[in-house]
Amino acid sequence: AQSVTQLDSQVPVFEEAPVELRCNYSSSVSVYLFWYVQYPNQGLQLLLKYLSGSTLVKGINGFEAEFNKSQTSFHLRKPSVHISDTAEYFCAVSDRKAGNMLTFGGGTRLMVKP
Amino acid sequence: SQTIHQWPATLVQPVGSPLSLECTVEGTSNPNLYWYRQAAGRGLQLLFYSIGIDQISSEVPQNLSASRPQDRQFILSSKKLLLSDSGFYLCAWSGTNTEAFFGQGTRLTVV
């Protein structure tokens, strides 16, 4: 079984400042890792994913994340945020052996202030 | 390309009434299908997943059920809604070793 912990339920940040949203996971097997974004009253949109290879993954909207196996982390970063980045962000893992059933973290609400 | 349709977008139902939410996927065959619920201020909870027609697993005991009458159709149902069934319901699909793709969600309010 896997679990995902997003340490911060809310992250307020000023526009053009850098941001890091933290994600830690636990699993006894190899996993795939994902970050999704959810705008109000909408479904989830994939930001980026780590399947294998380079541990630094670049996604859409200027976001990137780094897989750290020793720390079992997959933190999401953006060097300069915009007002439009205000949304809920979810980290998720899936078990490579059990297909693509995603286990989600509790979500982090990013609030970008002008 | 693949698309996923989920309806209705919003629904207000009285306590004790039945529920039927429908989700269909186009442009792929034999997808894995999922129903998630997102309660207010909380993360996503996996309710059901299906790896094929009439093959459905339930992740949590609850007042809801799911059916998959066709390969690309996934239905979430309830015979009698409870107030606690209110939430945002999301359907998703995935292929082999890929990410999940989500529908736009249904906002269910039980009154």
mmCIF file of C-alpha atoms in Angstrom:
data_model
loop_
_atom_site.group_PDB
_atom_site.id
_atom_site.type_symbol
_atom_site.label_atom_id
_atom_site.label_comp_id
_atom_site.label_asym_id
_atom_site.label_seq_id
_atom_site.Cartn_x
_atom_site.Cartn_y
_atom_site.Cartn_z
ATOM 1 C CA ALA A 1 0.000 0.000 0.000
ATOM 2 C CA GLN A 2 1.103 3.535 -0.652
ATOM 3 C CA SER A 3 0.473 6.825 1.035
ATOM 4 C CA VAL A 4 1.128 10.426 0.104
ATOM 5 C CA THR A 5 1.626 13.333 2.462
ATOM 6 C CA GLN A 6 1.421 16.938 1.406
ATOM 7 C CA LEU A 7 2.812 18.761 4.370
ATOM 8 C CA ASP A 8 1.206 22.130 3.706
ATOM 9 C CA SER A 9 -2.544 22.491 3.324
ATOM 10 C CA GLN A 10 -2.192 26.139 2.269
ATOM 11 C CA VAL A 11 0.709 28.117 0.857
ATOM 12 C CA PRO A 12 0.312 31.896 0.511
ATOM 13 C CA VAL A 13 2.875 33.614 -1.665
ATOM 14 C CA PHE A 14 3.255 36.951 -3.393
ATOM 15 C CA GLU A 15 3.192 37.237 -7.149
ATOM 16 C CA GLU A 16 6.574 36.718 -8.854
ATOM 17 C CA ALA A 17 7.993 34.996 -5.760
ATOM 18 C CA PRO A 18 9.292 31.415 -5.930
ATOM 19 C CA VAL A 19 7.265 28.590 -4.436
ATOM 20 C CA GLU A 20 7.808 25.005 -3.353
ATOM 21 C CA LEU A 21 4.952 22.613 -2.600
ATOM 22 C CA ARG A 22 6.110 19.612 -0.645
ATOM 23 C CA CYS A 23 5.167 16.003 -1.228
ATOM 24 C CA ASN A 24 6.414 12.877 0.506
ATOM 25 C CA TYR A 25 5.310 9.352 -0.214
ATOM 26 C CA SER A 26 5.716 5.887 1.187
ATOM 27 C CA SER A 27 5.639 2.679 -0.789
ATOM 28 C CA SER A 28 7.221 -0.737 -0.631
ATOM 29 C CA VAL A 29 7.516 -0.922 -4.415
ATOM 30 C CA SER A 30 8.586 1.330 -7.259
ATOM 31 C CA VAL A 31 6.081 4.018 -8.079
ATOM 32 C CA TYR A 32 5.173 6.571 -10.650
ATOM 33 C CA LEU A 33 4.766 10.109 -9.331
ATOM 34 C CA PHE A 34 2.456 12.864 -10.490
ATOM 35 C CA TRP A 35 1.419 16.410 -9.775
ATOM 36 C CA TYR A 36 -2.054 17.576 -10.729
ATOM 37 C CA VAL A 37 -3.641 21.024 -10.573
ATOM 38 C CA GLN A 38 -7.307 21.718 -9.935
ATOM 39 C CA TYR A 39 -8.940 25.065 -10.635
ATOM 40 C CA PRO A 40 -12.251 25.812 -8.857
ATOM 41 C CA ASN A 41 -15.091 23.500 -9.825
ATOM 42 C CA GLN A 42 -13.039 21.737 -12.451
ATOM 43 C CA GLY A 43 -11.424 18.361 -12.874
ATOM 44 C CA LEU A 44 -7.738 17.664 -12.376
ATOM 45 C CA GLN A 45 -5.152 18.542 -14.980
ATOM 46 C CA LEU A 46 -1.776 16.852 -15.128
ATOM 47 C CA LEU A 47 1.132 19.216 -14.460
ATOM 48 C CA LEU A 48 3.980 16.735 -14.716
ATOM 49 C CA LYS A 49 4.933 13.141 -14.096
ATOM 50 C CA TYR A 50 7.939 11.055 -13.170
ATOM 51 C CA LEU A 51 8.071 7.578 -14.662
ATOM 52 C CA SER A 52 11.812 6.928 -14.900
ATOM 53 C CA GLY A 53 15.063 8.537 -16.011
ATOM 54 C CA SER A 54 16.068 12.058 -15.054
ATOM 55 C CA THR A 55 14.953 12.933 -11.554
ATOM 56 C CA LEU A 56 14.209 16.538 -12.523
ATOM 57 C CA VAL A 57 10.948 16.706 -14.381
ATOM 58 C CA LYS A 58 9.621 19.770 -16.160
ATOM 59 C CA GLY A 59 5.917 20.286 -16.650
ATOM 60 C CA ILE A 60 3.448 22.782 -17.989
ATOM 61 C CA ASN A 61 3.061 26.397 -16.839
ATOM 62 C CA GLY A 62 6.720 26.642 -15.764
ATOM 63 C CA PHE A 63 6.487 24.061 -12.976
ATOM 64 C CA GLU A 64 9.116 21.442 -12.253
ATOM 65 C CA ALA A 65 9.569 18.711 -9.668
ATOM 66 C CA GLU A 66 12.470 16.651 -8.443
ATOM 67 C CA PHE A 67 12.247 13.009 -7.485
ATOM 68 C CA ASN A 68 14.405 12.178 -4.488
ATOM 69 C CA LYS A 69 14.354 8.461 -3.851
ATOM 70 C CA SER A 70 16.373 8.541 -0.637
ATOM 71 C CA GLN A 71 14.026 11.100 0.897
ATOM 72 C CA THR A 72 10.939 9.653 -0.800
ATOM 73 C CA SER A 73 9.978 13.138 -1.913
ATOM 74 C CA PHE A 74 8.643 14.759 -5.062
ATOM 75 C CA HIS A 75 8.476 18.480 -4.341
ATOM 76 C CA LEU A 76 6.955 20.859 -6.863
ATOM 77 C CA ARG A 77 8.639 24.179 -7.617
ATOM 78 C CA LYS A 78 8.156 27.283 -9.679
ATOM 79 C CA PRO A 79 10.687 30.137 -9.732
ATOM 80 C CA SER A 80 8.126 32.902 -10.214
ATOM 81 C CA VAL A 81 4.401 32.477 -9.654
ATOM 82 C CA HIS A 82 1.509 34.329 -11.251
ATOM 83 C CA ILE A 83 -1.943 35.171 -9.958
ATOM 84 C CA SER A 84 -3.288 32.573 -12.377
ATOM 85 C CA ASP A 85 -1.379 29.830 -10.516
ATOM 86 C CA THR A 86 -3.834 30.119 -7.634
ATOM 87 C CA ALA A 87 -5.363 26.644 -7.413
ATOM 88 C CA GLU A 88 -5.311 23.356 -5.531
ATOM 89 C CA TYR A 89 -2.332 21.115 -6.214
ATOM 90 C CA PHE A 90 -2.333 17.366 -5.674
ATOM 91 C CA CYS A 91 0.580 14.999 -5.500
ATOM 92 C CA ALA A 92 -0.149 11.389 -6.413
ATOM 93 C CA VAL A 93 1.569 8.038 -6.742
ATOM 94 C CA SER A 94 0.664 4.861 -8.542
ATOM 95 C CA ASP A 95 1.988 1.368 -8.078
ATOM 96 C CA ARG A 96 3.845 0.151 -11.140
ATOM 97 C CA LYS A 97 2.727 -3.382 -10.476
ATOM 98 C CA ALA A 98 -0.924 -2.611 -9.836
ATOM 99 C CA GLY A 99 -1.606 -0.490 -12.880
ATOM 100 C CA ASN A 100 -2.546 3.109 -12.529
ATOM 101 C CA MET A 101 -4.662 3.347 -9.432
ATOM 102 C CA LEU A 102 -3.658 6.683 -8.026
ATOM 103 C CA THR A 103 -3.226 7.472 -4.357
ATOM 104 C CA PHE A 104 -3.535 11.192 -3.732
ATOM 105 C CA GLY A 105 -2.203 13.475 -1.075
ATOM 106 C CA GLY A 106 -4.577 15.796 0.736
ATOM 107 C CA GLY A 107 -3.817 18.703 -1.554
ATOM 108 C CA THR A 108 -2.144 22.082 -1.138
ATOM 109 C CA ARG A 109 -3.981 25.288 -1.841
ATOM 110 C CA LEU A 110 -1.618 27.769 -3.461
ATOM 111 C CA MET A 111 -2.788 31.334 -2.948
ATOM 112 C CA VAL A 112 -0.902 33.919 -4.987
ATOM 113 C CA LYS A 113 -1.304 37.470 -3.758
ATOM 114 C CA PRO A 114 -0.703 40.621 -5.821
ATOM 115 C CA SER B 1 -7.543 11.621 -29.255
ATOM 116 C CA GLN B 2 -9.128 10.409 -26.060
ATOM 117 C CA THR B 3 -11.834 12.348 -24.266
ATOM 118 C CA ILE B 4 -13.818 11.787 -21.120
ATOM 119 C CA HIS B 5 -17.319 13.079 -20.540
ATOM 120 C CA GLN B 6 -18.983 13.330 -17.184
ATOM 121 C CA TRP B 7 -22.475 14.607 -16.454
ATOM 122 C CA PRO B 8 -24.298 16.371 -15.032
ATOM 123 C CA ALA B 9 -21.993 19.182 -13.966
ATOM 124 C CA THR B 10 -24.132 20.094 -10.973
ATOM 125 C CA LEU B 11 -26.919 18.292 -9.186
ATOM 126 C CA VAL B 12 -29.108 19.096 -6.192
ATOM 127 C CA GLN B 13 -30.984 16.119 -4.796
ATOM 128 C CA PRO B 14 -33.131 15.619 -1.694
ATOM 129 C CA VAL B 15 -32.150 13.171 1.008
ATOM 130 C CA GLY B 16 -33.471 9.706 0.227
ATOM 131 C CA SER B 17 -33.627 10.212 -3.524
ATOM 132 C CA PRO B 18 -31.716 8.014 -6.002
ATOM 133 C CA LEU B 19 -28.559 9.039 -7.819
ATOM 134 C CA SER B 20 -27.055 8.231 -11.194
ATOM 135 C CA LEU B 21 -23.887 9.890 -12.468
ATOM 136 C CA GLU B 22 -22.567 8.846 -15.830
ATOM 137 C CA CYS B 23 -19.089 8.877 -17.294
ATOM 138 C CA THR B 24 -18.030 7.855 -20.788
ATOM 139 C CA VAL B 25 -14.648 7.684 -22.452
ATOM 140 C CA GLU B 26 -13.991 8.029 -26.160
ATOM 141 C CA GLY B 27 -10.961 7.234 -28.288
ATOM 142 C CA THR B 28 -9.587 4.298 -26.319
ATOM 143 C CA SER B 29 -10.526 0.743 -25.520
ATOM 144 C CA ASN B 30 -10.440 -1.260 -22.305
ATOM 145 C CA PRO B 31 -9.515 1.689 -20.094
ATOM 146 C CA ASN B 32 -9.178 1.485 -16.339
ATOM 147 C CA LEU B 33 -11.981 3.604 -14.903
ATOM 148 C CA TYR B 34 -12.240 5.324 -11.557
ATOM 149 C CA TRP B 35 -14.690 7.260 -9.417
ATOM 150 C CA TYR B 36 -13.257 9.677 -6.866
ATOM 151 C CA ARG B 37 -15.002 11.898 -4.353
ATOM 152 C CA GLN B 38 -13.697 15.179 -3.073
ATOM 153 C CA ALA B 39 -15.443 16.420 0.052
ATOM 154 C CA ALA B 40 -15.278 20.121 0.879
ATOM 155 C CA GLY B 41 -11.801 21.086 2.045
ATOM 156 C CA ARG B 42 -10.474 17.569 1.706
ATOM 157 C CA GLY B 43 -8.423 15.547 -0.744
ATOM 158 C CA LEU B 44 -9.557 12.944 -3.221
ATOM 159 C CA GLN B 45 -10.892 9.639 -2.046
ATOM 160 C CA LEU B 46 -10.991 6.691 -4.428
ATOM 161 C CA LEU B 47 -14.474 5.168 -4.371
ATOM 162 C CA PHE B 48 -14.447 2.574 -7.139
ATOM 163 C CA TYR B 49 -12.172 1.354 -9.874
ATOM 164 C CA SER B 50 -12.762 -0.984 -12.766
ATOM 165 C CA ILE B 51 -10.351 -2.858 -14.993
ATOM 166 C CA GLY B 52 -13.051 -4.229 -17.302
ATOM 167 C CA ILE B 53 -16.743 -4.732 -17.936
ATOM 168 C CA ASP B 54 -18.502 -5.888 -14.767
ATOM 169 C CA GLN B 55 -15.149 -5.904 -12.923
ATOM 170 C CA ILE B 56 -15.469 -3.325 -10.195
ATOM 171 C CA SER B 57 -13.687 -2.939 -6.899
ATOM 172 C CA SER B 58 -14.876 -0.809 -4.036
ATOM 173 C CA GLU B 59 -12.330 0.976 -1.928
ATOM 174 C CA VAL B 60 -14.534 2.111 0.927
ATOM 175 C CA PRO B 61 -17.854 0.895 2.341
ATOM 176 C CA GLN B 62 -20.533 3.446 1.622
ATOM 177 C CA ASN B 63 -23.959 4.261 0.368
ATOM 178 C CA LEU B 64 -22.858 4.192 -3.268
ATOM 179 C CA SER B 65 -22.400 1.581 -5.961
ATOM 180 C CA ALA B 66 -20.821 1.545 -9.416
ATOM 181 C CA SER B 67 -21.497 -0.338 -12.610
ATOM 182 C CA ARG B 68 -19.746 -0.711 -15.932
ATOM 183 C CA PRO B 69 -22.309 -1.961 -18.449
ATOM 184 C CA GLN B 70 -20.085 -1.163 -21.427
ATOM 185 C CA ASP B 71 -16.339 -0.974 -21.935
ATOM 186 C CA ARG B 72 -16.192 2.815 -21.848
ATOM 187 C CA GLN B 73 -19.131 3.629 -19.594
ATOM 188 C CA PHE B 74 -18.931 3.940 -15.835
ATOM 189 C CA ILE B 75 -21.945 4.771 -13.696
ATOM 190 C CA LEU B 76 -22.075 5.832 -10.059
ATOM 191 C CA SER B 77 -25.369 5.184 -8.299
ATOM 192 C CA SER B 78 -27.181 5.325 -5.024
ATOM 193 C CA LYS B 79 -30.621 4.072 -4.071
ATOM 194 C CA LYS B 80 -31.068 6.595 -1.255
ATOM 195 C CA LEU B 81 -28.834 9.612 -0.875
ATOM 196 C CA LEU B 82 -27.562 10.803 2.488
ATOM 197 C CA LEU B 83 -26.489 14.310 3.422
ATOM 198 C CA SER B 84 -22.949 12.999 3.755
ATOM 199 C CA ASP B 85 -22.948 12.034 0.066
ATOM 200 C CA SER B 86 -22.572 15.698 -0.880
ATOM 201 C CA GLY B 87 -19.311 16.466 -2.595
ATOM 202 C CA PHE B 88 -17.476 16.801 -5.872
ATOM 203 C CA TYR B 89 -17.370 13.549 -7.836
ATOM 204 C CA LEU B 90 -14.696 12.940 -10.405
ATOM 205 C CA CYS B 91 -14.498 10.228 -13.009
ATOM 206 C CA ALA B 92 -11.123 9.290 -14.476
ATOM 207 C CA TRP B 93 -9.599 6.835 -16.892
ATOM 208 C CA SER B 94 -6.116 5.504 -17.487
ATOM 209 C CA GLY B 95 -4.340 3.189 -19.897
ATOM 210 C CA THR B 96 -1.369 0.967 -19.287
ATOM 211 C CA ASN B 97 1.412 2.658 -17.354
ATOM 212 C CA THR B 98 0.141 6.151 -17.975
ATOM 213 C CA GLU B 99 -1.328 8.940 -15.936
ATOM 214 C CA ALA B 100 -5.035 9.240 -15.205
ATOM 215 C CA PHE B 101 -7.223 11.669 -17.116
ATOM 216 C CA PHE B 102 -10.102 13.308 -15.323
ATOM 217 C CA GLY B 103 -13.556 14.487 -16.266
ATOM 218 C CA GLN B 104 -14.800 17.925 -15.308
ATOM 219 C CA GLY B 105 -16.571 16.656 -12.218
ATOM 220 C CA THR B 106 -20.088 16.703 -10.796
ATOM 221 C CA ARG B 107 -20.950 18.923 -7.858
ATOM 222 C CA LEU B 108 -23.573 17.005 -5.859
ATOM 223 C CA THR B 109 -25.489 18.754 -3.108
ATOM 224 C CA VAL B 110 -27.844 16.666 -1.031
ATOM 225 C CA VAL B 111 -30.451 18.761 0.745
#
